[in-house]
Coordinates of C-alpha atoms in Angstrom, one line a residue:
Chain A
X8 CA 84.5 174.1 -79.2
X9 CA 83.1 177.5 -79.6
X10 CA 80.1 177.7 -81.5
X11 CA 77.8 179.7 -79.7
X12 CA 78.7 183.1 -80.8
X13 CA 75.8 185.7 -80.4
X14 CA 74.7 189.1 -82.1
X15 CA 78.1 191.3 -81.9
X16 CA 80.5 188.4 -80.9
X17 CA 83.7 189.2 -82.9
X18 CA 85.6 185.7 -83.8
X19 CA 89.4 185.7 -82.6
X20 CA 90.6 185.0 -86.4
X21 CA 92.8 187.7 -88.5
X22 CA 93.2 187.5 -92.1
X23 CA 95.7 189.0 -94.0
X24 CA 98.3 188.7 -96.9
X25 CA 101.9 187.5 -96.8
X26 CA 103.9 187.1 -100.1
X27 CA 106.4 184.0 -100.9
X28 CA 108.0 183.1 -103.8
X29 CA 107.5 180.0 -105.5
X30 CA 109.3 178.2 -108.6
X31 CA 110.5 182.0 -109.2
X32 CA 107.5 183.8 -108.9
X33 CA 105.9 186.1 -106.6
X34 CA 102.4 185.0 -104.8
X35 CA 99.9 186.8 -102.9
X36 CA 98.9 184.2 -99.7
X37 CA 96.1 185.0 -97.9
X38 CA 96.2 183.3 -94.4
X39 CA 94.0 183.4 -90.8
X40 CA 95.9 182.8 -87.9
X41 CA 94.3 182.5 -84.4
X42 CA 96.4 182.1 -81.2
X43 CA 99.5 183.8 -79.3
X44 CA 102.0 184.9 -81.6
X45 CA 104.6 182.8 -79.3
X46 CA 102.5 179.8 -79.4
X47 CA 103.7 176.5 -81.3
X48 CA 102.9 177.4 -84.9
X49 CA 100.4 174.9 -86.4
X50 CA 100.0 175.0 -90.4
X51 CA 96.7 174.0 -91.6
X52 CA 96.2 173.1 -95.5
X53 CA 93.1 172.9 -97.1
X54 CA 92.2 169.9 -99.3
X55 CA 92.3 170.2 -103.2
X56 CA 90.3 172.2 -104.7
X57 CA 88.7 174.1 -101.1
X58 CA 90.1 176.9 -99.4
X59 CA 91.5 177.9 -95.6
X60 CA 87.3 178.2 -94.7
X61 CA 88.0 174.5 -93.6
X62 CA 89.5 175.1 -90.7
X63 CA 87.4 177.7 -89.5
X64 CA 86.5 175.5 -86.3
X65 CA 89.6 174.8 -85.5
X66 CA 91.1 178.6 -85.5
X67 CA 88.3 179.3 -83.0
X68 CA 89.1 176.3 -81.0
X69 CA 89.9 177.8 -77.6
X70 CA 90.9 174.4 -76.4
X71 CA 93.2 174.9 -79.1
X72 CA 94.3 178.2 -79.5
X73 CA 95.2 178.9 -76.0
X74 CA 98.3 177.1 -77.1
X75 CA 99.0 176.8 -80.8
X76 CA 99.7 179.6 -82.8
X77 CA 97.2 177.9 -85.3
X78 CA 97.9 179.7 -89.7
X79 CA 95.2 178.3 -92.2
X80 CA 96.7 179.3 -96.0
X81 CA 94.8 179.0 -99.1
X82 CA 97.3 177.7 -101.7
X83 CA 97.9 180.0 -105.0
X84 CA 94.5 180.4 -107.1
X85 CA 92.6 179.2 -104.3
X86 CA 90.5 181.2 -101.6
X87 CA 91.6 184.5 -101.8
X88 CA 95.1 183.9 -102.7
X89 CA 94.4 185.0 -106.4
X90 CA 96.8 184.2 -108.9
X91 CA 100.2 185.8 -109.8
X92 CA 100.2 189.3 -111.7
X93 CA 103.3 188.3 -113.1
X94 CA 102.1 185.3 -115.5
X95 CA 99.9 185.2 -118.2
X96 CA 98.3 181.8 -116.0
X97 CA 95.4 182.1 -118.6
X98 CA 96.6 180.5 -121.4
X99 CA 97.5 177.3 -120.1
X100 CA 96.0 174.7 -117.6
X101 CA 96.0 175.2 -113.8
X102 CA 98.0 171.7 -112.9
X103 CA 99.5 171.1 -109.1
X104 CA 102.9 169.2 -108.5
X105 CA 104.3 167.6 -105.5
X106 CA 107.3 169.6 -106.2
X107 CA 105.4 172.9 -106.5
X108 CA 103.4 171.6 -103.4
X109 CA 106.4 171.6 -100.9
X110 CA 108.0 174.8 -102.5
X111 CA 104.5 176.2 -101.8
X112 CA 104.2 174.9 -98.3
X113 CA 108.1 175.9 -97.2
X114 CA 108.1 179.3 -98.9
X115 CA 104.8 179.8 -96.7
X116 CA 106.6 178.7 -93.7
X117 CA 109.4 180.8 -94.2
X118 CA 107.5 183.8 -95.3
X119 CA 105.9 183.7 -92.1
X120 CA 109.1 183.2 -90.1
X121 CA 107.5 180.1 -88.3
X122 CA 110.1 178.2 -85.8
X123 CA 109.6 174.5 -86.1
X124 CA 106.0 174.4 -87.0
X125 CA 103.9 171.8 -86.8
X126 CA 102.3 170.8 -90.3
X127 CA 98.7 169.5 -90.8
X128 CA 96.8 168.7 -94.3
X129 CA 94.0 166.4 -95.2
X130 CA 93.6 164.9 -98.2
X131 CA 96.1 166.4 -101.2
X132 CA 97.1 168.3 -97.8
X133 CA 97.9 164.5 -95.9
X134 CA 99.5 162.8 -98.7
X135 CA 101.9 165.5 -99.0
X136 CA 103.3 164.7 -96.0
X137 CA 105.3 161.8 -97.1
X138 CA 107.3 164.3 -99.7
X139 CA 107.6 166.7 -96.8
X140 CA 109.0 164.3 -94.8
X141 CA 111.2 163.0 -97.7
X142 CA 112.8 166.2 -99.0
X143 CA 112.1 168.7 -96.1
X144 CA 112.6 166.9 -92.4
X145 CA 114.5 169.9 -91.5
X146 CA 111.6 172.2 -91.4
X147 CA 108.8 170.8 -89.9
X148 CA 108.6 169.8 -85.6
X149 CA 106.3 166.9 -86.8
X150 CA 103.5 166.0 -89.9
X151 CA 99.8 165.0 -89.5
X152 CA 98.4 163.5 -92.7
X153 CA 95.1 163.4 -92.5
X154 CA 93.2 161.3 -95.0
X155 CA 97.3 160.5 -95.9
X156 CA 98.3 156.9 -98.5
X157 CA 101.0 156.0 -100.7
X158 CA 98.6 156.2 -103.6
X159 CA 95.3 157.6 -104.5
X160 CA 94.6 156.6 -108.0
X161 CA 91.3 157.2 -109.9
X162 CA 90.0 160.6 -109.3
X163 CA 91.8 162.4 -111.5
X164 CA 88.5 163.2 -113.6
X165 CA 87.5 164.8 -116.9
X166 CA 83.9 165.7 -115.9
X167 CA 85.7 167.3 -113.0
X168 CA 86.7 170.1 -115.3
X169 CA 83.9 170.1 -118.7
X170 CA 82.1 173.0 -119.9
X171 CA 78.9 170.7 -120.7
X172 CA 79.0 169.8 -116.8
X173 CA 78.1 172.2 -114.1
X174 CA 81.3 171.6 -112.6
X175 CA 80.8 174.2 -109.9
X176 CA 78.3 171.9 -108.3
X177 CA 80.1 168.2 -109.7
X178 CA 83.1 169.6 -108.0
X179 CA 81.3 169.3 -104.5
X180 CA 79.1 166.1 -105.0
X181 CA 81.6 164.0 -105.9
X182 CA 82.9 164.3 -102.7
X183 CA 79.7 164.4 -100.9
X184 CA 80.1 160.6 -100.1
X185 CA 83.7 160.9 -99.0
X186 CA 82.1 162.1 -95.6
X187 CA 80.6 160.3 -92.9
X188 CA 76.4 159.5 -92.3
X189 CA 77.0 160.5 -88.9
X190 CA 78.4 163.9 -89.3
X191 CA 76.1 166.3 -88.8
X192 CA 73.9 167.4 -91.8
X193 CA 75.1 171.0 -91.8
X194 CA 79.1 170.8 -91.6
X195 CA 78.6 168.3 -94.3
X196 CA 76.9 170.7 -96.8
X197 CA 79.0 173.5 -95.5
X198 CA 81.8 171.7 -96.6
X199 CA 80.5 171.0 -100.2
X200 CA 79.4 175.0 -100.0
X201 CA 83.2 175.7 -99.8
X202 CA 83.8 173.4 -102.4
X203 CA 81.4 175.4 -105.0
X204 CA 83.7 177.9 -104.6
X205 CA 86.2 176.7 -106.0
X206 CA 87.6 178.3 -109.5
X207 CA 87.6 176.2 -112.9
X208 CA 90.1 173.7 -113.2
X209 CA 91.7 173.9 -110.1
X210 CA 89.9 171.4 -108.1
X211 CA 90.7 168.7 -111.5
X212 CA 94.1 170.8 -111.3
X213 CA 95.1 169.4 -107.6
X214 CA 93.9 166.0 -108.3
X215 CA 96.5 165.6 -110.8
X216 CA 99.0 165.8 -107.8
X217 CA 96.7 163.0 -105.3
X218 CA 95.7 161.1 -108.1
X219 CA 98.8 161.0 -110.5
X220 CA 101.9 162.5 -109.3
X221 CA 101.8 161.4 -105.7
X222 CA 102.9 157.7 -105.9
X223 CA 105.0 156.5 -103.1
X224 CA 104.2 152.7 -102.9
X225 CA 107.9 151.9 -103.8
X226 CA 109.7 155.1 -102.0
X227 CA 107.9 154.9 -98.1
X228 CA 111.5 153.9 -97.4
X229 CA 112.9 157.3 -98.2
X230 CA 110.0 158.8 -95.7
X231 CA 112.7 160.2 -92.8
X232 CA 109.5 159.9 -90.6
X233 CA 112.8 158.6 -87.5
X234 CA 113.7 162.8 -88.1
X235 CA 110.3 164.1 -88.0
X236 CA 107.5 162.3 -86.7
X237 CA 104.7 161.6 -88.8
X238 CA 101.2 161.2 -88.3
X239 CA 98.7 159.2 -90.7
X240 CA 95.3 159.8 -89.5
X241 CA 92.5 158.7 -91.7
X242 CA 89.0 158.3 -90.7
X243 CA 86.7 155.2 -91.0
X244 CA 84.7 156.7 -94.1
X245 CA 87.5 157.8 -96.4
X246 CA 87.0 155.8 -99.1
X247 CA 89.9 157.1 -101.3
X248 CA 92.7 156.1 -98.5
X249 CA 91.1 153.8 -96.1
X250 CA 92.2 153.3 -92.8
X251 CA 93.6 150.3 -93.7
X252 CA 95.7 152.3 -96.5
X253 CA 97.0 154.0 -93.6
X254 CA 98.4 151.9 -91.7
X255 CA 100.2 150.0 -94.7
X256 CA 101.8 153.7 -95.2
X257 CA 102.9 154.0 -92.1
X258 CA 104.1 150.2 -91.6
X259 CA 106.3 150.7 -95.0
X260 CA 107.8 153.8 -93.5
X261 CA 108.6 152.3 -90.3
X262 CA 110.3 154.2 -87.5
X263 CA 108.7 157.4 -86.7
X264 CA 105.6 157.0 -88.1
X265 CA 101.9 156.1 -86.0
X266 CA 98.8 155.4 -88.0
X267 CA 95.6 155.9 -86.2
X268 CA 91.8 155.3 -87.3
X269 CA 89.2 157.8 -86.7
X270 CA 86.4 156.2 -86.1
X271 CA 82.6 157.8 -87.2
X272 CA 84.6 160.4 -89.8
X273 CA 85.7 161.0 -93.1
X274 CA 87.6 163.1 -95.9
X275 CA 86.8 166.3 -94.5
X276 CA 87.1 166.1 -90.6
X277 CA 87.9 169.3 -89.6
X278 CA 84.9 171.0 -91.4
X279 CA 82.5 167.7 -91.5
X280 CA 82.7 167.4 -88.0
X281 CA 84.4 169.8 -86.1
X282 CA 83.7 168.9 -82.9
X283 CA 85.1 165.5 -83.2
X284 CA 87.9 166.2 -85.1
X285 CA 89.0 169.0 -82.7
X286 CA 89.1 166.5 -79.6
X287 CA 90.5 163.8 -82.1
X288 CA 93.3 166.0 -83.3
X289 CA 93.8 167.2 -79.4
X290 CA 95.0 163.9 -78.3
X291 CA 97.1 164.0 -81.4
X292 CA 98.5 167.4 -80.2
X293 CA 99.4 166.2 -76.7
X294 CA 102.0 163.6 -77.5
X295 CA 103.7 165.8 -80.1
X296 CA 104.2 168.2 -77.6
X297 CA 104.9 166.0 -74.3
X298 CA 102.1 166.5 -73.0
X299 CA 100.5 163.1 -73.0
X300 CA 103.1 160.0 -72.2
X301 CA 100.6 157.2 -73.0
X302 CA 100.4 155.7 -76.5
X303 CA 97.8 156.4 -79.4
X304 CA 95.0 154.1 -79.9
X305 CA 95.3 152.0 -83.3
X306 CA 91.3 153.3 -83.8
X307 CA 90.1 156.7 -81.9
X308 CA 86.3 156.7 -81.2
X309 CA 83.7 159.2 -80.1
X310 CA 83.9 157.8 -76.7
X311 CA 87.3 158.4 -76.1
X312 CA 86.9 161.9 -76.4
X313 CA 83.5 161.9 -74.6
X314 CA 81.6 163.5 -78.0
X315 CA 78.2 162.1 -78.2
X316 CA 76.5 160.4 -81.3
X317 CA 74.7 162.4 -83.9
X318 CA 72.0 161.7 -85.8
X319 CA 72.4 159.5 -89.4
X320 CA 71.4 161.6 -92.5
X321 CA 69.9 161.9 -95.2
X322 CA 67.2 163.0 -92.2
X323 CA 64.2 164.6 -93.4
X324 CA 60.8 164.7 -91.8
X325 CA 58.3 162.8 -93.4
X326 CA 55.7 164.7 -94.7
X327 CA 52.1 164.5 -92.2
X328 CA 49.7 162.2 -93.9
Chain B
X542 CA 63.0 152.3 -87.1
X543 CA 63.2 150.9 -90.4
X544 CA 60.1 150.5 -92.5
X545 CA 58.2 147.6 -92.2
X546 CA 57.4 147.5 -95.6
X547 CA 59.8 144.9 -97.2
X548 CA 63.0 146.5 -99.3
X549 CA 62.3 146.8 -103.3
X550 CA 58.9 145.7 -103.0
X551 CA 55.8 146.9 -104.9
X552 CA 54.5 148.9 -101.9
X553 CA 58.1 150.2 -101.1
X554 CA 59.0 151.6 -104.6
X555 CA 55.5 153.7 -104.3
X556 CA 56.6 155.1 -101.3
X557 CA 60.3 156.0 -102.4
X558 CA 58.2 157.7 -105.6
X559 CA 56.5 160.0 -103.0
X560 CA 59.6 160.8 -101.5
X561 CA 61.2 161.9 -104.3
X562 CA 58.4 163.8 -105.4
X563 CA 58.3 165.1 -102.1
X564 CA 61.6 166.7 -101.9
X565 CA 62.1 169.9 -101.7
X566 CA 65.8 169.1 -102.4
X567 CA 64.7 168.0 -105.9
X568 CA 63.2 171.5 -106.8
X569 CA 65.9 173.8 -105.8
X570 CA 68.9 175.6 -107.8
X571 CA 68.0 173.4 -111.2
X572 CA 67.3 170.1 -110.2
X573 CA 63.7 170.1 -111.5
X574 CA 65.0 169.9 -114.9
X575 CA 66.5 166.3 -114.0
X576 CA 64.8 164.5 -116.5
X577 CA 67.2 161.1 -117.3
X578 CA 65.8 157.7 -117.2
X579 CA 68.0 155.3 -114.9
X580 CA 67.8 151.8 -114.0
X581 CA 68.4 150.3 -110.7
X582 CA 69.8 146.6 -110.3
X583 CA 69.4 144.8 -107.2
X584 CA 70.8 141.5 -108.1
X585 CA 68.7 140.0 -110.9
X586 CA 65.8 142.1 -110.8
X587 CA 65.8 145.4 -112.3
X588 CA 63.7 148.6 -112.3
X589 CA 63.3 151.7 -114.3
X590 CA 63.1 154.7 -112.8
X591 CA 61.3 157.2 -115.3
X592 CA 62.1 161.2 -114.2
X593 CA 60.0 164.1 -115.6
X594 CA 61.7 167.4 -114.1
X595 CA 62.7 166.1 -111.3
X596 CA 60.4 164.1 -110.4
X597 CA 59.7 160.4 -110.8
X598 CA 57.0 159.9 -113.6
X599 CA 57.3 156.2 -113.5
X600 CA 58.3 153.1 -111.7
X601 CA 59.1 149.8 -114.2
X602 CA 59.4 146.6 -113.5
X603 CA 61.9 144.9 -115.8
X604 CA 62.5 147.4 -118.6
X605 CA 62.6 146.4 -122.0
X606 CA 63.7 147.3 -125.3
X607 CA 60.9 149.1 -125.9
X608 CA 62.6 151.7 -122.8
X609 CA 64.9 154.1 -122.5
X610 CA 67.6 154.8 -120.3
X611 CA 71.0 156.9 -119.9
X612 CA 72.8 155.1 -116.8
X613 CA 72.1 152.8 -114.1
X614 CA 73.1 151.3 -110.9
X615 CA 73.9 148.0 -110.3
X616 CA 74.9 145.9 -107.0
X617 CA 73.4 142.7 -104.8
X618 CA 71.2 142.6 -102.7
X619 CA 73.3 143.2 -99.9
X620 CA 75.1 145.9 -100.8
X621 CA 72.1 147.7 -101.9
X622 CA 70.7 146.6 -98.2
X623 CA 73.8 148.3 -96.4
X624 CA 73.0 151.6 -98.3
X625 CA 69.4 151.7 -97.4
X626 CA 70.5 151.5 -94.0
X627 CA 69.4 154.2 -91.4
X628 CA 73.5 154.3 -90.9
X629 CA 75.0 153.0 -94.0
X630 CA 78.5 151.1 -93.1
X631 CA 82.0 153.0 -94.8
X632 CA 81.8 152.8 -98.7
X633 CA 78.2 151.3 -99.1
X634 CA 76.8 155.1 -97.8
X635 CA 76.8 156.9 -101.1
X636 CA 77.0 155.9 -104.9
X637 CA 80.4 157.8 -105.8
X638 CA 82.0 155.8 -102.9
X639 CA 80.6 152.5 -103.4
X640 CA 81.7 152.9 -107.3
X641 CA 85.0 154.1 -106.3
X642 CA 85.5 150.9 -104.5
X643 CA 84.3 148.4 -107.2
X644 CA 85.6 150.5 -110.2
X645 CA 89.0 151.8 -108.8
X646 CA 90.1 149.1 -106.3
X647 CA 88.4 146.0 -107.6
X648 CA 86.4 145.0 -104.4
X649 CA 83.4 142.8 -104.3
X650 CA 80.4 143.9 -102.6
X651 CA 79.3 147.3 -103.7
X652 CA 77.2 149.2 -106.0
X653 CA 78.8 150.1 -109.6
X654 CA 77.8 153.1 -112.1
X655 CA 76.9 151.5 -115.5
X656 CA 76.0 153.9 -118.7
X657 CA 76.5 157.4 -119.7
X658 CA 79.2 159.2 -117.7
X659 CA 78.7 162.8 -119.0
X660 CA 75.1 162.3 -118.3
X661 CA 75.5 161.3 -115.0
X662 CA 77.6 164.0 -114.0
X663 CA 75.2 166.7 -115.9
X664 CA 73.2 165.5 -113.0
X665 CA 74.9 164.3 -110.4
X666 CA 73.7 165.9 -107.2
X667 CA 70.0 165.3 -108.1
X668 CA 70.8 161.5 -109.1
X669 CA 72.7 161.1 -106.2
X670 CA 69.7 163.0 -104.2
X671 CA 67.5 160.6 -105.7
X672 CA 69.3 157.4 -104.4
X673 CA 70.3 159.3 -100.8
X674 CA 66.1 159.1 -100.9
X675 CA 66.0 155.3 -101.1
X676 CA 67.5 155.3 -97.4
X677 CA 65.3 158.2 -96.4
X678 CA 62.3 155.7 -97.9
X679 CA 63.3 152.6 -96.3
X680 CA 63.7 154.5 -92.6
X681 CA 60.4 155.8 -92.7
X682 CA 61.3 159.4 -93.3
X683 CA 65.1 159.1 -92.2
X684 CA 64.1 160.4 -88.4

């Protein structure tokens, strides 16, 4: 993974705007890409409330980029994808859908002309992947879900969104546990940095989508995972859709889809611990695309990908006596 | 290395009080106006942890009615051992998770948020900084 830039390094990543239209309505979507233009498109959503920031790691991600043509979006009134000029969005609540989810995500792909792409979301971004697979799999080569279940109830929060509550910093913290002790200390508050970010309402806004409108306990068997394979990856410290909710999705949409643990992660892996994630999502990458034959492991760990331990956190020296 | 001083004790609740008021955490971007009374609960026993601007003012031992307090933290024994450890195991590592699990999905074995909900989100990040502290205390500095 390439971290080591130095003094006058310029990173591989462009940003710029594409517009796609949506329920109707014209949207600005900003996007980074990294990659060869003729590489296998990879789509990379952030997770509610955040922007494309997330996958900063990945996009410079030689390993990775030598071969994907790797697109990081931020979603309408996220990022820099401001909202539309066209609507008076002011006067009523910000409030995602899983219908307005997919529009979003296939208007995207089709804006950007990509050829069987492959999609990949955490979190809002993961569970979307069972409507995807549902109602579009025409569109997509294959689906990674990170942090992916058939239901994610409870955090659909009014403190989340409260002008007595410093919601800018609430927004952040109350995901600060969703990542793992052993991630190291500054991905994890770059991660919540990202999330302060965020504009007001929005985060609560995409929550109503995981936390209410996504609800496919008694529909995995309309998941047409047999025509586009999907992918539930969920790491050992995601607390809102445990491992163990993973597999149980993938098991109740049967043919087609592979769950897999990662071990030592969390919500966030792509910014919480890029270096892991990266060589997780690798071996993820190589079977989609033929070029690994053997099978998955049921629970990926650090040693399979030869990444070494961090240290725990909270670390902080103790002050000298 | 964990501490040899045994969890929740006399000695151990003096040293998570320097912590705290060690932190530099606890200083920055507001947090020194954290200044809510909360209760921990490790099984039967509980103890009042007094904050004055972000610091702790006072330890108590089995508040009374003559206290006061806006929220609290309760859990057994073990689960408040797994989240003092130097590696906490998945969903005993932080308060909003182990909650989460007990409030949302009904489990057994974790810590549970008891009180005032606007208040503890008014002050979430310096609460939770305070607790993160307990596992900081009980590794002898967290390194």
């Amino acid at each position: 993974m390439s971290t080591s830039y130095q003094p006058g390094d310029v990173e591989p990543i462009t940003g710029k705007y594409v517009h796609a239209e949506v329920e109707g309505v014209d949207h600005r979507i900003y996007f980074e890409e990294a990659g060869p233009e003729d590489g296998t498109p990879l789509l990379c959503q952030h997770t509610a409330g955040n922007n494309c920031q997330e996958w900063r790691h990945l996009l410079t991600d030689e390993d990775i980029t030598d071969e994907f043509r790797v697109i990081a979006h931020d979603l309408p009134y996220h990022g820099k994808s401001v909202p539309p000029t066209t609507q008076e969005w002011w006067t009523e609540d910000y409030t995602m859908t899983a219908k307005k989810f997919t529009e979003t995500l296939v208007a995207i792909a089709d804006a950007l002309d990509l050829e069987d792409p492959i999609y990949m979301g955490s979190s809002m971004g993961g569970n979307i992947t069972l409507e995807l697979a549902d109602w579009y799999p025409d569109r997509f080569r294959a689906l990674i879900g990170l942090e992916c279940g058939a239901h994610s109830p409870g955090f659909y929060i009014d403190w989340l969104d409260h002008p007595q509550v410093n919601t800018t910093e609430v927004n952040a913290y109350a995901c600060w546990g969703l990542m793992a002790p052993q991630s190291p200390e500054q991905f994890r508050r770059e991660t919540m940095y990202l999330y302060e970010q965020g504009a007001t309402g929005v985060f609560k806004g995409d929550l109503y989508y995981y936390s209410v409108d996504h609800d496919y306990r008694d529909k995995l068997d309309q998941v047409n995972a047999d025509e586009c394979p999907l992918y539930i990856v969920n790491g050992e410290y995601d607390y809102l859709t445990t491992p163990e909710d993973g597999r149980q999705t993938a098991e109740g949409v049967g043919d087609g889809a592979v769950a897999i643990e990662m071990a030592e992660i969390g919500h966030f892996p792509m910014s919480e611990h890029p270096e892991l994630f990266n060589a997780y999502v690798r071996e993820i990458l190589d079977v989609i695309t033929g070029e690994r034959d053997e099978a998955l492991p049921d629970v990926i760990t650090p040693d399979d990908v030869g990444i070494e331990y961090h240290p725990p956190g909270p670390a902080r020296e103790k002050p000298a006596e | 290395m964990a501490t040899e001083t045994e969890f929740a004790s006399h000695e151990w609740w003096e040293s998570f009080k320097e912590t705290v008021n060690d932190d530099p955490e606890m200083q920055v971007r507001g947090h020194d106006k954290f200044d809510e009374n909360f209760y921990v609960e490790i099984g039967d026993e509980r103890v009042l942890i007094e904050m004055h601007g972000g610091q702790i003012s006072e330890i108590v031992p089995n508040p009374t009615m003559n206290h006061r307090w806006s929220f609290g933290v309760e859990g057994d024994r073990e689960a408040w051992e797994e989240f003092v450890q130097e590696t906490p195991p998945a969903f005993n590592h932080e308060i909003i998770a182990s909650h989460y699990r007990s409030a949302v999905r009904n489990e057994d074995g974790h810590l549970q948020l008891t009180g005032d909900n606007k208040k503890i989100f008014q002050n979430l990040r310096a609460f939770q900084r305070t607790l993160d502290l307990m596992r900081v205390t009980h590794n002898d500095g967290g390194t």
